[in-house]
PDB file of C-alpha atoms in Angstrom:
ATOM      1  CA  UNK A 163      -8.229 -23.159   0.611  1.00 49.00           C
ATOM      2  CA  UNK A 164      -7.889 -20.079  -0.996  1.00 68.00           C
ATOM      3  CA  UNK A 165      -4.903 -17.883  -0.213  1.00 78.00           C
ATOM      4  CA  UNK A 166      -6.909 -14.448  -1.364  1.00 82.00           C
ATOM      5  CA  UNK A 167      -7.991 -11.816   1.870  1.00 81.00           C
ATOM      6  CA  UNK A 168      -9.321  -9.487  -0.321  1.00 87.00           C
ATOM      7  CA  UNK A 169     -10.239  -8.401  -3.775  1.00 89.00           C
ATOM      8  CA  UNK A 170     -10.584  -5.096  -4.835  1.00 88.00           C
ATOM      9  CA  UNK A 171     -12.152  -3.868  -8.238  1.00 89.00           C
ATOM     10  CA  UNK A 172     -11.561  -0.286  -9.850  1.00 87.00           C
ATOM     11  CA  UNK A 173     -13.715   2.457  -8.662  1.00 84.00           C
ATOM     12  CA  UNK A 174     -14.085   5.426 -11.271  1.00 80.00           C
ATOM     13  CA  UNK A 175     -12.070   8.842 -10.031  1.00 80.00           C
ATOM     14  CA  UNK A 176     -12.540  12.389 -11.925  1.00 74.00           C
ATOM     15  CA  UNK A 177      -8.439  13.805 -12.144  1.00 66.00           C
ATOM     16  CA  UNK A 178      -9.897  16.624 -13.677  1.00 60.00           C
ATOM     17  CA  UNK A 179      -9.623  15.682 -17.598  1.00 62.00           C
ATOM     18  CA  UNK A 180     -10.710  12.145 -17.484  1.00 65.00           C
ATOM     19  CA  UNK A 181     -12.026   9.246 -15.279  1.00 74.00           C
ATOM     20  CA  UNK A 182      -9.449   6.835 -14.041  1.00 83.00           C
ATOM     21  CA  UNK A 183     -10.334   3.886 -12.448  1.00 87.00           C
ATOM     22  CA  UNK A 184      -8.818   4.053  -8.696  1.00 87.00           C
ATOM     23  CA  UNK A 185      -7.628   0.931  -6.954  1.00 89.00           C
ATOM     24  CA  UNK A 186      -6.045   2.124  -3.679  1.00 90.00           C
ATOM     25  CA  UNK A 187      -6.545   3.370  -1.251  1.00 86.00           C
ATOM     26  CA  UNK A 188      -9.236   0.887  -0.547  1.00 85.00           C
ATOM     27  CA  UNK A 189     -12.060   1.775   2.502  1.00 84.00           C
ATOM     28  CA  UNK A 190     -10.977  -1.684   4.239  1.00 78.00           C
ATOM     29  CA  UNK A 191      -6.990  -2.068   2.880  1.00 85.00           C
ATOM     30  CA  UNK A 192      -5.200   2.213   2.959  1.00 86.00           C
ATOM     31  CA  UNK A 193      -2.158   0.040   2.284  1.00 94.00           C
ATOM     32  CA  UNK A 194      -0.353  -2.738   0.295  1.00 96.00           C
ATOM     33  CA  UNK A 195       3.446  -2.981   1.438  1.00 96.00           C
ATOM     34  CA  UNK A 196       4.467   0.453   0.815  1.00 98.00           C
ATOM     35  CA  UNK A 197       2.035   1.068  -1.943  1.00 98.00           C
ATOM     36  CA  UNK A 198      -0.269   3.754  -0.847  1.00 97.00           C
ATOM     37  CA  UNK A 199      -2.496   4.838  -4.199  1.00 95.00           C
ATOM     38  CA  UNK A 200      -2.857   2.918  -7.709  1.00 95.00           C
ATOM     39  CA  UNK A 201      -4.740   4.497 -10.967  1.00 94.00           C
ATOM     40  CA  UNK A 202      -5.233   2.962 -13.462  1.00 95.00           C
ATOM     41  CA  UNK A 203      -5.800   5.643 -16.455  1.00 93.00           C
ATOM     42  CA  UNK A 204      -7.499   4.470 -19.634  1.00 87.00           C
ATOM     43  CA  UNK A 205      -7.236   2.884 -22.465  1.00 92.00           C
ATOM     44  CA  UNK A 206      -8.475   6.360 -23.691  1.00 90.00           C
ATOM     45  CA  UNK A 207      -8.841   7.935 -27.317  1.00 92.00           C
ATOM     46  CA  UNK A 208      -8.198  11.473 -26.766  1.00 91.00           C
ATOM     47  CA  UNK A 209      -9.095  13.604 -30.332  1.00 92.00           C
ATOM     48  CA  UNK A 210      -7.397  16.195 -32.013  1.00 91.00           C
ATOM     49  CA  UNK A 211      -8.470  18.890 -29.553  1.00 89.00           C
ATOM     50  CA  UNK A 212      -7.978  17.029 -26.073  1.00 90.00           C
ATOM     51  CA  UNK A 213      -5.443  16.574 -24.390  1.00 92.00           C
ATOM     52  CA  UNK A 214      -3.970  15.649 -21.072  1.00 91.00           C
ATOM     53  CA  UNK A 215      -3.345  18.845 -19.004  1.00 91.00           C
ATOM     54  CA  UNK A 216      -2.663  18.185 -15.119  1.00 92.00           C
ATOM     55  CA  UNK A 217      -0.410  21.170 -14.001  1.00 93.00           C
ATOM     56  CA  UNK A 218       1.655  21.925 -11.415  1.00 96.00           C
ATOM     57  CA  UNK A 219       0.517  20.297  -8.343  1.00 96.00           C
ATOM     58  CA  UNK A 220       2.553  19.366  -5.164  1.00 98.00           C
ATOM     59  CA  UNK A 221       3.538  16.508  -3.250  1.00 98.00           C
ATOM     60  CA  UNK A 222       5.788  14.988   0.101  1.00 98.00           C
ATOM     61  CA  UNK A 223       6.491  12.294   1.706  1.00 98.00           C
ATOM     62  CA  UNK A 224       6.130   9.611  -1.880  1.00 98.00           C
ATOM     63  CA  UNK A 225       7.636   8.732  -4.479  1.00 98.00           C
ATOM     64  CA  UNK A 226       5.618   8.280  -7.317  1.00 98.00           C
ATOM     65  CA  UNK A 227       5.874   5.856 -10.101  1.00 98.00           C
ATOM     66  CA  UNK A 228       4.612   6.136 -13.587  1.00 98.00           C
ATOM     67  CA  UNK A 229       4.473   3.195 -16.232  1.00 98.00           C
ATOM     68  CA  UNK A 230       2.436   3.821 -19.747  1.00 98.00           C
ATOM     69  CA  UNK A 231       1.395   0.866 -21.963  1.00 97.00           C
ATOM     70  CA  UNK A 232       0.262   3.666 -24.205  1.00 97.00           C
ATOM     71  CA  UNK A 233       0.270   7.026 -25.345  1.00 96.00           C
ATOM     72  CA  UNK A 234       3.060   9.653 -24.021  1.00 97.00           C
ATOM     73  CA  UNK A 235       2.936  12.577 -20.780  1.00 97.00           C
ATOM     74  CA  UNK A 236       5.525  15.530 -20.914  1.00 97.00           C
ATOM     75  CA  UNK A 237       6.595  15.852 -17.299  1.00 98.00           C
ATOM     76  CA  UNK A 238       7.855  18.755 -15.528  1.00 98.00           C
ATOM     77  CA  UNK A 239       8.902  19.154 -12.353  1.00 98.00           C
ATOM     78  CA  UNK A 240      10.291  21.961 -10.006  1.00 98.00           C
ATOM     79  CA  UNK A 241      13.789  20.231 -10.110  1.00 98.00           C
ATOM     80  CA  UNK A 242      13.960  21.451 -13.912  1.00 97.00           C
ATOM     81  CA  UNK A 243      12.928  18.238 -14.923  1.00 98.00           C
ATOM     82  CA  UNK A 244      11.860  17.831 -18.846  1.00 97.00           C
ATOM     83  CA  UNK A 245      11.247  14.730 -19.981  1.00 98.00           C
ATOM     84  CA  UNK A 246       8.648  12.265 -22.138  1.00 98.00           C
ATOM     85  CA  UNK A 247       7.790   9.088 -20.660  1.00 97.00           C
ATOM     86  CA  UNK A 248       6.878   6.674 -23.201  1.00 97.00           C
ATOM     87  CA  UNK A 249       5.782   3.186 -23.268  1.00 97.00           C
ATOM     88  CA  UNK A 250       7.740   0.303 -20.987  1.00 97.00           C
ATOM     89  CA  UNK A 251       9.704   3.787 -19.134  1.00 98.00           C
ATOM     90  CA  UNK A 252       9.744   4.296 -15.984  1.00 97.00           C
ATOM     91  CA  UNK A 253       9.361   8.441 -14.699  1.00 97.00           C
ATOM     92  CA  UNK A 254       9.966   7.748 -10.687  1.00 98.00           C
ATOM     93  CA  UNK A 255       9.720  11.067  -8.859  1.00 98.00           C
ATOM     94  CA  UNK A 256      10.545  11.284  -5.045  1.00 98.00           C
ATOM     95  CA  UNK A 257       8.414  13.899  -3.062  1.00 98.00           C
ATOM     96  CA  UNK A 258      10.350  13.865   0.108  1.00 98.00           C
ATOM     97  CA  UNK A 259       9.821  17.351   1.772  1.00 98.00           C
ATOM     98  CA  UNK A 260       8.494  18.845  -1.170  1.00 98.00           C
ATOM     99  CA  UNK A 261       8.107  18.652  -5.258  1.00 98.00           C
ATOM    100  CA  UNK A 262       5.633  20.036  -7.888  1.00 98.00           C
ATOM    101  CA  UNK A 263       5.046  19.028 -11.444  1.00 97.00           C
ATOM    102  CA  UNK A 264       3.014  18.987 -14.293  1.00 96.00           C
ATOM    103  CA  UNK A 265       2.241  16.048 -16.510  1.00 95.00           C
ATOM    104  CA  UNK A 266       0.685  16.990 -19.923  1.00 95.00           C
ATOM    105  CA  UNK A 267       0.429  15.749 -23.840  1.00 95.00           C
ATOM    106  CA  UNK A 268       3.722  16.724 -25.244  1.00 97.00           C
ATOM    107  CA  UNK A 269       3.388  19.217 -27.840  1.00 96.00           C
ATOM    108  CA  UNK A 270       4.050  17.906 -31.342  1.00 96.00           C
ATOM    109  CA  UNK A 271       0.506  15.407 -30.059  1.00 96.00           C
ATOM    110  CA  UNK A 272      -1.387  17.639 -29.013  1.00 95.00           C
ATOM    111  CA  UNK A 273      -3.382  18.249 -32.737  1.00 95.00           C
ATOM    112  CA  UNK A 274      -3.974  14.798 -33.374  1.00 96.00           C
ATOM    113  CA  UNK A 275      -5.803  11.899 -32.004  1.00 96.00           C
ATOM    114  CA  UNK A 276      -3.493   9.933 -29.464  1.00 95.00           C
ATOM    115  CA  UNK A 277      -4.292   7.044 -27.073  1.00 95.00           C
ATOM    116  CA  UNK A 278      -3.349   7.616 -23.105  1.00 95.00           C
ATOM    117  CA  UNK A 279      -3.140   4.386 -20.998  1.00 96.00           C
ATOM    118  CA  UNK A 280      -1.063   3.397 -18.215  1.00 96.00           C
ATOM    119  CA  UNK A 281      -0.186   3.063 -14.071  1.00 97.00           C
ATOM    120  CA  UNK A 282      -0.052   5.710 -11.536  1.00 96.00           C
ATOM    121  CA  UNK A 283       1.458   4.752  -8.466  1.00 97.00           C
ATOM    122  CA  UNK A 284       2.148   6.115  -4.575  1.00 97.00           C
ATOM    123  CA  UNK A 285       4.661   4.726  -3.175  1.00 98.00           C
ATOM    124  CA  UNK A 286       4.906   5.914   0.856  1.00 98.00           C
ATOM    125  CA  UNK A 287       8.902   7.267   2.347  1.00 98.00           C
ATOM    126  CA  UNK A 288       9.488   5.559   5.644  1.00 98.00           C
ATOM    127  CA  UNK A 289       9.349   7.700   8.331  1.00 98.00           C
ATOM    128  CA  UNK A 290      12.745   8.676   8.436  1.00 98.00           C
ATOM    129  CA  UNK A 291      12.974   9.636   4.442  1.00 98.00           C
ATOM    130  CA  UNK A 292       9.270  12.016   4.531  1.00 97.00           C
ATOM    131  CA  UNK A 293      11.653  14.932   4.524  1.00 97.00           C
ATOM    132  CA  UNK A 294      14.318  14.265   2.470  1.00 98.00           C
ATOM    133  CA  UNK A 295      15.844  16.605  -0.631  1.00 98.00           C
ATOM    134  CA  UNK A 296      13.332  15.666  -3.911  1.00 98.00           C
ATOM    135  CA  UNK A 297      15.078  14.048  -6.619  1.00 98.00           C
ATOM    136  CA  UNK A 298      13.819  12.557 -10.264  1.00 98.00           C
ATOM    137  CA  UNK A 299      14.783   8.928 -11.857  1.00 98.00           C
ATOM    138  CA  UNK A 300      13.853   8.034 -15.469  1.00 98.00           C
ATOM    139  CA  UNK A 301      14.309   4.499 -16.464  1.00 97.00           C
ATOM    140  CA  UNK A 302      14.258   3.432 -20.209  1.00 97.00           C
ATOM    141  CA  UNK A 303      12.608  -0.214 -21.415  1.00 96.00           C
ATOM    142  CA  UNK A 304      16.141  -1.690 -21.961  1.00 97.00           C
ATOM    143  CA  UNK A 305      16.963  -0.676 -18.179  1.00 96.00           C
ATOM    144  CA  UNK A 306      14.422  -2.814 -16.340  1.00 98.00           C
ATOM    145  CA  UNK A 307      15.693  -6.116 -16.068  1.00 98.00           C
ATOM    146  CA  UNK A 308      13.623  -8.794 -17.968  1.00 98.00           C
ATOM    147  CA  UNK A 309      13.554 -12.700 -18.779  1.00 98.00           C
ATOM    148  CA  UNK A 310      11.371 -15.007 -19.794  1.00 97.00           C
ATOM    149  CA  UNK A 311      10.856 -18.651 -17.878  1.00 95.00           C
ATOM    150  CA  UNK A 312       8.221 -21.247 -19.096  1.00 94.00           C
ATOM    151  CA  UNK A 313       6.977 -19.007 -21.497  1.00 95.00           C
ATOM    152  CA  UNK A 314       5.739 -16.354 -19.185  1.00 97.00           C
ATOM    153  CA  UNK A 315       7.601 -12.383 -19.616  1.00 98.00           C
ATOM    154  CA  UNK A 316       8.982 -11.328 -16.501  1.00 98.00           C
ATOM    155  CA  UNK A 317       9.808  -7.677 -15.887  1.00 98.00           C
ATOM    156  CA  UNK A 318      10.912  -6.283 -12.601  1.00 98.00           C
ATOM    157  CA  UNK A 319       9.815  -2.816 -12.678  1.00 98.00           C
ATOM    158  CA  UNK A 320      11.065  -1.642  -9.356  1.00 98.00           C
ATOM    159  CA  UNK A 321      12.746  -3.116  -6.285  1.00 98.00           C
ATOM    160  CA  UNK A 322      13.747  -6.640  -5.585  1.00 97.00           C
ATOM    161  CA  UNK A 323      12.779 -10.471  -6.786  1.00 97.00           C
ATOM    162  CA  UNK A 324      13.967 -13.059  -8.081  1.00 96.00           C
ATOM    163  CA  UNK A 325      16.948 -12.606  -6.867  1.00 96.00           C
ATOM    164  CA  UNK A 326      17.321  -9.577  -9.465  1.00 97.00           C
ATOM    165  CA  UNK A 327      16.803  -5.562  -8.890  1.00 98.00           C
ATOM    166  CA  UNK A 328      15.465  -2.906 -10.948  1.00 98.00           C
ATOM    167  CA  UNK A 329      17.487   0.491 -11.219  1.00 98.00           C
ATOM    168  CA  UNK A 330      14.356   2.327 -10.245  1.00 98.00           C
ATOM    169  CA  UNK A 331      15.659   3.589  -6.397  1.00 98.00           C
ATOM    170  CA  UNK A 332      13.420   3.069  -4.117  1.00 98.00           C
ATOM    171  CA  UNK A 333      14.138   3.430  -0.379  1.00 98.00           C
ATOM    172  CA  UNK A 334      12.285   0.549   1.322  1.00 98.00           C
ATOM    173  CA  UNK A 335      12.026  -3.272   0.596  1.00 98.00           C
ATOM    174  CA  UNK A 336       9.201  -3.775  -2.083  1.00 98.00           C
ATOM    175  CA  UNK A 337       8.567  -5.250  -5.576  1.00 98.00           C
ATOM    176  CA  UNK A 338       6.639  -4.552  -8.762  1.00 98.00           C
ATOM    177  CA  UNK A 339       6.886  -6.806 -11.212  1.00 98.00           C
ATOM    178  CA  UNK A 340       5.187  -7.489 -14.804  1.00 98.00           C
ATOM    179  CA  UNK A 341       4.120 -11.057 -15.700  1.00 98.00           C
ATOM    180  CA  UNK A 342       2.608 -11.596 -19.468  1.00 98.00           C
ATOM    181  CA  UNK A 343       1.871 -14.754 -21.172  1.00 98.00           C
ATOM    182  CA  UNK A 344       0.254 -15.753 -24.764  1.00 97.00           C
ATOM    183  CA  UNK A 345      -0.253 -19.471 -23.338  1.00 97.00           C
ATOM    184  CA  UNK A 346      -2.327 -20.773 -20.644  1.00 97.00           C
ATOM    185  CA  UNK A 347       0.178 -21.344 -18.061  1.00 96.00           C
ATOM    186  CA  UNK A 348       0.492 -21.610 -14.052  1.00 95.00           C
ATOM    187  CA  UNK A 349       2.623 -19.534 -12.049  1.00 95.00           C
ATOM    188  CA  UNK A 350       4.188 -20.293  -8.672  1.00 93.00           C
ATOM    189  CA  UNK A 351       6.356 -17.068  -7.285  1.00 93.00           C
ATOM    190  CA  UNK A 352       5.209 -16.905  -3.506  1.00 91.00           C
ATOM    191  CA  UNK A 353       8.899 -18.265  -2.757  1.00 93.00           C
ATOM    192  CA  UNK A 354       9.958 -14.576  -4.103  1.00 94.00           C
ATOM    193  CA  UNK A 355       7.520 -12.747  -2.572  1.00 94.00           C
ATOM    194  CA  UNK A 356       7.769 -10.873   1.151  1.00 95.00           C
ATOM    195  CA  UNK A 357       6.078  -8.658   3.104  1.00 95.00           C
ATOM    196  CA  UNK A 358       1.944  -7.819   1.839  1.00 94.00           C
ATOM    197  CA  UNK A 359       1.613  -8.757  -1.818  1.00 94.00           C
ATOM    198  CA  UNK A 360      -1.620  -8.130  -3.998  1.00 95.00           C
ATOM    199  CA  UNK A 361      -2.368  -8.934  -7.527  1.00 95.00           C
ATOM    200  CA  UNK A 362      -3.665  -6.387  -9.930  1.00 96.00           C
ATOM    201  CA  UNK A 363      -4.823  -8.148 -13.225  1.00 97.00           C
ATOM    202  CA  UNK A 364      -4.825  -5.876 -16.365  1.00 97.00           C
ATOM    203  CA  UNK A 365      -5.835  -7.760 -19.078  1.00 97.00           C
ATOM    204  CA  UNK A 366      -7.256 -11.711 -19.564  1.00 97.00           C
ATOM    205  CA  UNK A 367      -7.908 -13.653 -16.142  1.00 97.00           C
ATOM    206  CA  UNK A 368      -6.473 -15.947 -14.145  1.00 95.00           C
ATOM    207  CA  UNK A 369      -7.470 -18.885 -11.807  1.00 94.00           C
ATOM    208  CA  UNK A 370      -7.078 -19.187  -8.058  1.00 89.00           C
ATOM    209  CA  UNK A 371      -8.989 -21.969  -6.271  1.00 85.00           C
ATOM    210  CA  UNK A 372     -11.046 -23.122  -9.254  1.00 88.00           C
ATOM    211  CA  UNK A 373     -12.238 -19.545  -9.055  1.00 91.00           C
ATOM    212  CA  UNK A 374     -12.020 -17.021 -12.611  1.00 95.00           C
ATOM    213  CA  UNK A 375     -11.014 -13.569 -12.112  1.00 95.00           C
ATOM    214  CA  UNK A 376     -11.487 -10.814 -14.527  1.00 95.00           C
ATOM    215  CA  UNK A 377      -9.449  -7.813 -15.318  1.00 95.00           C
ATOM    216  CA  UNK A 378      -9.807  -4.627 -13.435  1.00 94.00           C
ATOM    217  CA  UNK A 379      -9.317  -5.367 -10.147  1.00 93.00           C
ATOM    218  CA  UNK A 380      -6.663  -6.252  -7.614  1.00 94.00           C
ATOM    219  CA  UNK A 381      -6.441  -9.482  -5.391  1.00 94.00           C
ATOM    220  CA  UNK A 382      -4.520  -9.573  -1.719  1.00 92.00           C
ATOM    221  CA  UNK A 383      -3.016 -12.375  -0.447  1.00 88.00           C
ATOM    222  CA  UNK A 384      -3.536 -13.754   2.637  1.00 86.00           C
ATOM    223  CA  UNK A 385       0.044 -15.356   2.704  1.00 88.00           C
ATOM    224  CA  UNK A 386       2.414 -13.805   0.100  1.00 84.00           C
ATOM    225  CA  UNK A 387       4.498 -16.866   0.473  1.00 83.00           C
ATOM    226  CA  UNK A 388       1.674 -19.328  -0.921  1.00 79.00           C
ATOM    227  CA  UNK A 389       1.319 -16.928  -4.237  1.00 88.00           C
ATOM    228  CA  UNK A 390       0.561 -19.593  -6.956  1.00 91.00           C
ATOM    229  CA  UNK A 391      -2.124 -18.952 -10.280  1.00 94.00           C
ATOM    230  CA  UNK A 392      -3.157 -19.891 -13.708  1.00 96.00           C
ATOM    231  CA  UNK A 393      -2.740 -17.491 -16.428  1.00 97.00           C
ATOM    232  CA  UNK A 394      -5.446 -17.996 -18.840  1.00 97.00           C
ATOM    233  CA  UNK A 395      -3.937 -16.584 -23.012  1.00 98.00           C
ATOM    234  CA  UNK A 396      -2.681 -13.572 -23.204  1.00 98.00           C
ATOM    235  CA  UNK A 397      -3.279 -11.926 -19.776  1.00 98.00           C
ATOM    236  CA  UNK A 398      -1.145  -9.573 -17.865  1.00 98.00           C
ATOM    237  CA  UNK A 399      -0.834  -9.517 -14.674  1.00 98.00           C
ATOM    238  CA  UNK A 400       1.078  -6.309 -12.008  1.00 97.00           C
ATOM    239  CA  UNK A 401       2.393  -7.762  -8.779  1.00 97.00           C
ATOM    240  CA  UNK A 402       3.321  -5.787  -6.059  1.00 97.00           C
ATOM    241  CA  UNK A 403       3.892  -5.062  -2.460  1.00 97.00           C
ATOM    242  CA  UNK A 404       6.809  -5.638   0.051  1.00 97.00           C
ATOM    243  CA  UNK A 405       7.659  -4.890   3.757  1.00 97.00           C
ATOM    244  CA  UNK A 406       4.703  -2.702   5.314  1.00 96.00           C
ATOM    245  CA  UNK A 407       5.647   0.237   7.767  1.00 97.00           C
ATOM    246  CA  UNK A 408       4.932   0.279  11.532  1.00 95.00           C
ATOM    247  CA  UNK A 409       3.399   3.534  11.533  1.00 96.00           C
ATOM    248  CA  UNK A 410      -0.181   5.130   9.648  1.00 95.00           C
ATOM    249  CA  UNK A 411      -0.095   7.209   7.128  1.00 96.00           C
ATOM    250  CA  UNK A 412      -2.434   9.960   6.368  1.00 96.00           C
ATOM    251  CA  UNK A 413      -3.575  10.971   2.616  1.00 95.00           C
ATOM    252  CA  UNK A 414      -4.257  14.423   2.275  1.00 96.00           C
ATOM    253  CA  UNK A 415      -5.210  15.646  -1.566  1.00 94.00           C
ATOM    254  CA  UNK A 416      -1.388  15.122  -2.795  1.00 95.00           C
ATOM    255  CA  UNK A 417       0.073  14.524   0.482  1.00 98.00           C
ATOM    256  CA  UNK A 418       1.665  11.676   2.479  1.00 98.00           C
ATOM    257  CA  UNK A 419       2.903  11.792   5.686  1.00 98.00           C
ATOM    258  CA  UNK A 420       2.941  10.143   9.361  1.00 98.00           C
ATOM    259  CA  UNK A 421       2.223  12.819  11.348  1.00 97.00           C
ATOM    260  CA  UNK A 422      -1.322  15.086  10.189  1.00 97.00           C
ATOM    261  CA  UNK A 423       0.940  18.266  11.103  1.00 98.00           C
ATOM    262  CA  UNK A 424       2.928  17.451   8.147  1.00 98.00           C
ATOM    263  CA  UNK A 425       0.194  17.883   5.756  1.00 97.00           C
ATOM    264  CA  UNK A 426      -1.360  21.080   7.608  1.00 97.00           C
ATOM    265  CA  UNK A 427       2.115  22.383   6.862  1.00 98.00           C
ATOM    266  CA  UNK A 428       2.251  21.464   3.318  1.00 98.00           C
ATOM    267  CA  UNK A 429      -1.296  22.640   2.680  1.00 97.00           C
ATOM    268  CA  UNK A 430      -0.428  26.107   4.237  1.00 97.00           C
ATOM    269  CA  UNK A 431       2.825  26.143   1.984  1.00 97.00           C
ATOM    270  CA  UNK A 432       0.482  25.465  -1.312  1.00 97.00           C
ATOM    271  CA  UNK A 433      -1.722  27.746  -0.262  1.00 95.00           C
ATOM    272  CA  UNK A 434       0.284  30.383   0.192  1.00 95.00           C
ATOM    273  CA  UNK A 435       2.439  29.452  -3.025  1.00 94.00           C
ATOM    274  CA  UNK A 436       5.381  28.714  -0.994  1.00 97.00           C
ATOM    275  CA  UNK A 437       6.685  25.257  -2.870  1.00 97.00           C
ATOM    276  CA  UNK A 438       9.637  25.594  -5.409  1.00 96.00           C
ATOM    277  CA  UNK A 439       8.302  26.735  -8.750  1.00 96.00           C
ATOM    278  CA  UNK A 440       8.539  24.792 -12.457  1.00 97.00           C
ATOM    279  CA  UNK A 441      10.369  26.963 -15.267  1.00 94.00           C
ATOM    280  CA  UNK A 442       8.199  27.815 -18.200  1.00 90.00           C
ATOM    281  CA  UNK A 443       4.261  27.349 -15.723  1.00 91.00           C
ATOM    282  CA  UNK A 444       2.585  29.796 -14.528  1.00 85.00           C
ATOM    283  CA  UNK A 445      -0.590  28.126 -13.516  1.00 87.00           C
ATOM    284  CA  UNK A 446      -1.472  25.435 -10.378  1.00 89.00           C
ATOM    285  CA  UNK A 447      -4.137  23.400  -9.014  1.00 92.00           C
ATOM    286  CA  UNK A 448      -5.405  24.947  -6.654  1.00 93.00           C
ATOM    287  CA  UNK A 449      -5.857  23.466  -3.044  1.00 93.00           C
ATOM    288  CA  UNK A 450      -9.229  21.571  -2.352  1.00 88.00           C
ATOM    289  CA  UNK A 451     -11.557  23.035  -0.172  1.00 77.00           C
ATOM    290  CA  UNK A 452     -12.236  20.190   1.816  1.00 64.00           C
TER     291      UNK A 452
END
């Protein structure tokens, strides 16, 4: 019997310079543990005259997690934040009651041709943390624990498994981890696992059930206990997931939160310009009108 509830494959989302193909929130699954929004951006060629230009933009009640396998983004943020996340870093930012930033190509790329492809990731505060001071955490490669068993790569990107943690600090019980292979082999990790747990499959395919599945989407698991594949060569694999919260949250543009008067607030704040500013930006994205 197959221990998959769900699969879910990449819908294409306009950010405003480029499509990205979104994987949560999902019409039938808002949630996965604590993971409340997954894009997957690129692989994407930009040329000599584009570049990536998302300014300053707010957010509460998240942290937000991004992981290149590509390219590089110059973030800023309204802590004074400067920094270039490059390939196998982790940029963690936590929202809490209230953060902009700006994510663009750094400068010395932005008059040649560069390639932009990577993870962006929500991951929801518990109730108790929505309003808490921001704060910024930048992991480099040789941070994130890694190991190899088998002969498939394991990287723990943020929270706890196998009986090992990651640095990133998150603030409820979750994991994201990196599996990679060059062999066809067959993975059994559901005694690591907790919580919800779904499979997002970025390259090659694996094998559940005498069933192939292809890149580009994610799988959830009925019982994140029973999590067992096959890797076919060279595939990688994201999983993720971990204890899910009692209460709903509600997604509002760039907003979070457990209660909709939270984001009514934090909508009247943007539009009024009332979030802390980012030294050296003068423009935003606006509000939607929706």
């Amino acid at each position: 019997m197959s221990n998959i509830d769900l699969i879910i494959e990449e819908r294409p989302a306009d950010i405003g310079n480029f499509l990205v193909g979104r994987l949560l929130p999902f019409r039938s699954k808002r949630m996965v543990g604590p993971f409340v929004f997954i894009d997957h951006m690129g692989p994407k060629c930009l040329s000599d005259f584009e570049n990536m230009d998302v300014g300053p933009h707010p957010h509460i009640g998240l942290s937000t997690l991004t992981y290149l396998f590509e390219g590089s983004i110059m973030h800023r943020d309204s802590l004074g934040t400067s920094i270039e996340i490059k390939p196998g870093q982790i940029n963690w930012m936590t929202a809490g009651k209230g953060i902009v930033h700006s994510e663009r190509t750094p400068e010395y790329l932005r008059k040649s041709e560069k390639m932009l492809h990577g993870l962006q990731i929500w991951v929801a505060l518990p109730k108790s943390l929505e309003q808490m001071e921001p704060n910024f955490y930048h992991a480099s490669e040789e941070d994130i624990p890694t190991w190899t068993e088998d002969g498939v790569q394991y990287k723990l990107l943020a929270g706890k498994a196998f009986g090992k943690t990651s640095p990133v600090p998150v603030y409820s019980d979750l994991f994201f981890i990196e599996i990679k292979n060059t062999e066809e082999r067959s993975v059994r990790i559901g005694q690591h696992l907790f919580g919800e747990a779904g499979l997002y499959i970025l390259e090659g395919s694996i094998f559940n059930n005498g069933i192939r599945y292809e890149p580009k989407r994610i799988l959830v698991s009925k019982e994140p206990n029973l999590c067992e594949f096959t890797m076919a060569p060279n595939t990688t694999v994201y999983i993720f997931g971990g204890e899910p919260f009692e209460e709903e949250r509600f997604i509002y543009w760039n907003f979070v939160a457990t209660d909709k008067v939270l984001l009514e607030a934090a909508k009247e704040r943007w539009r009024n310009q009332e979030f802390p500013k980012i030294d050296g930006e003068t423009g935003f994205v606006p509000l939607p009108e929706r």
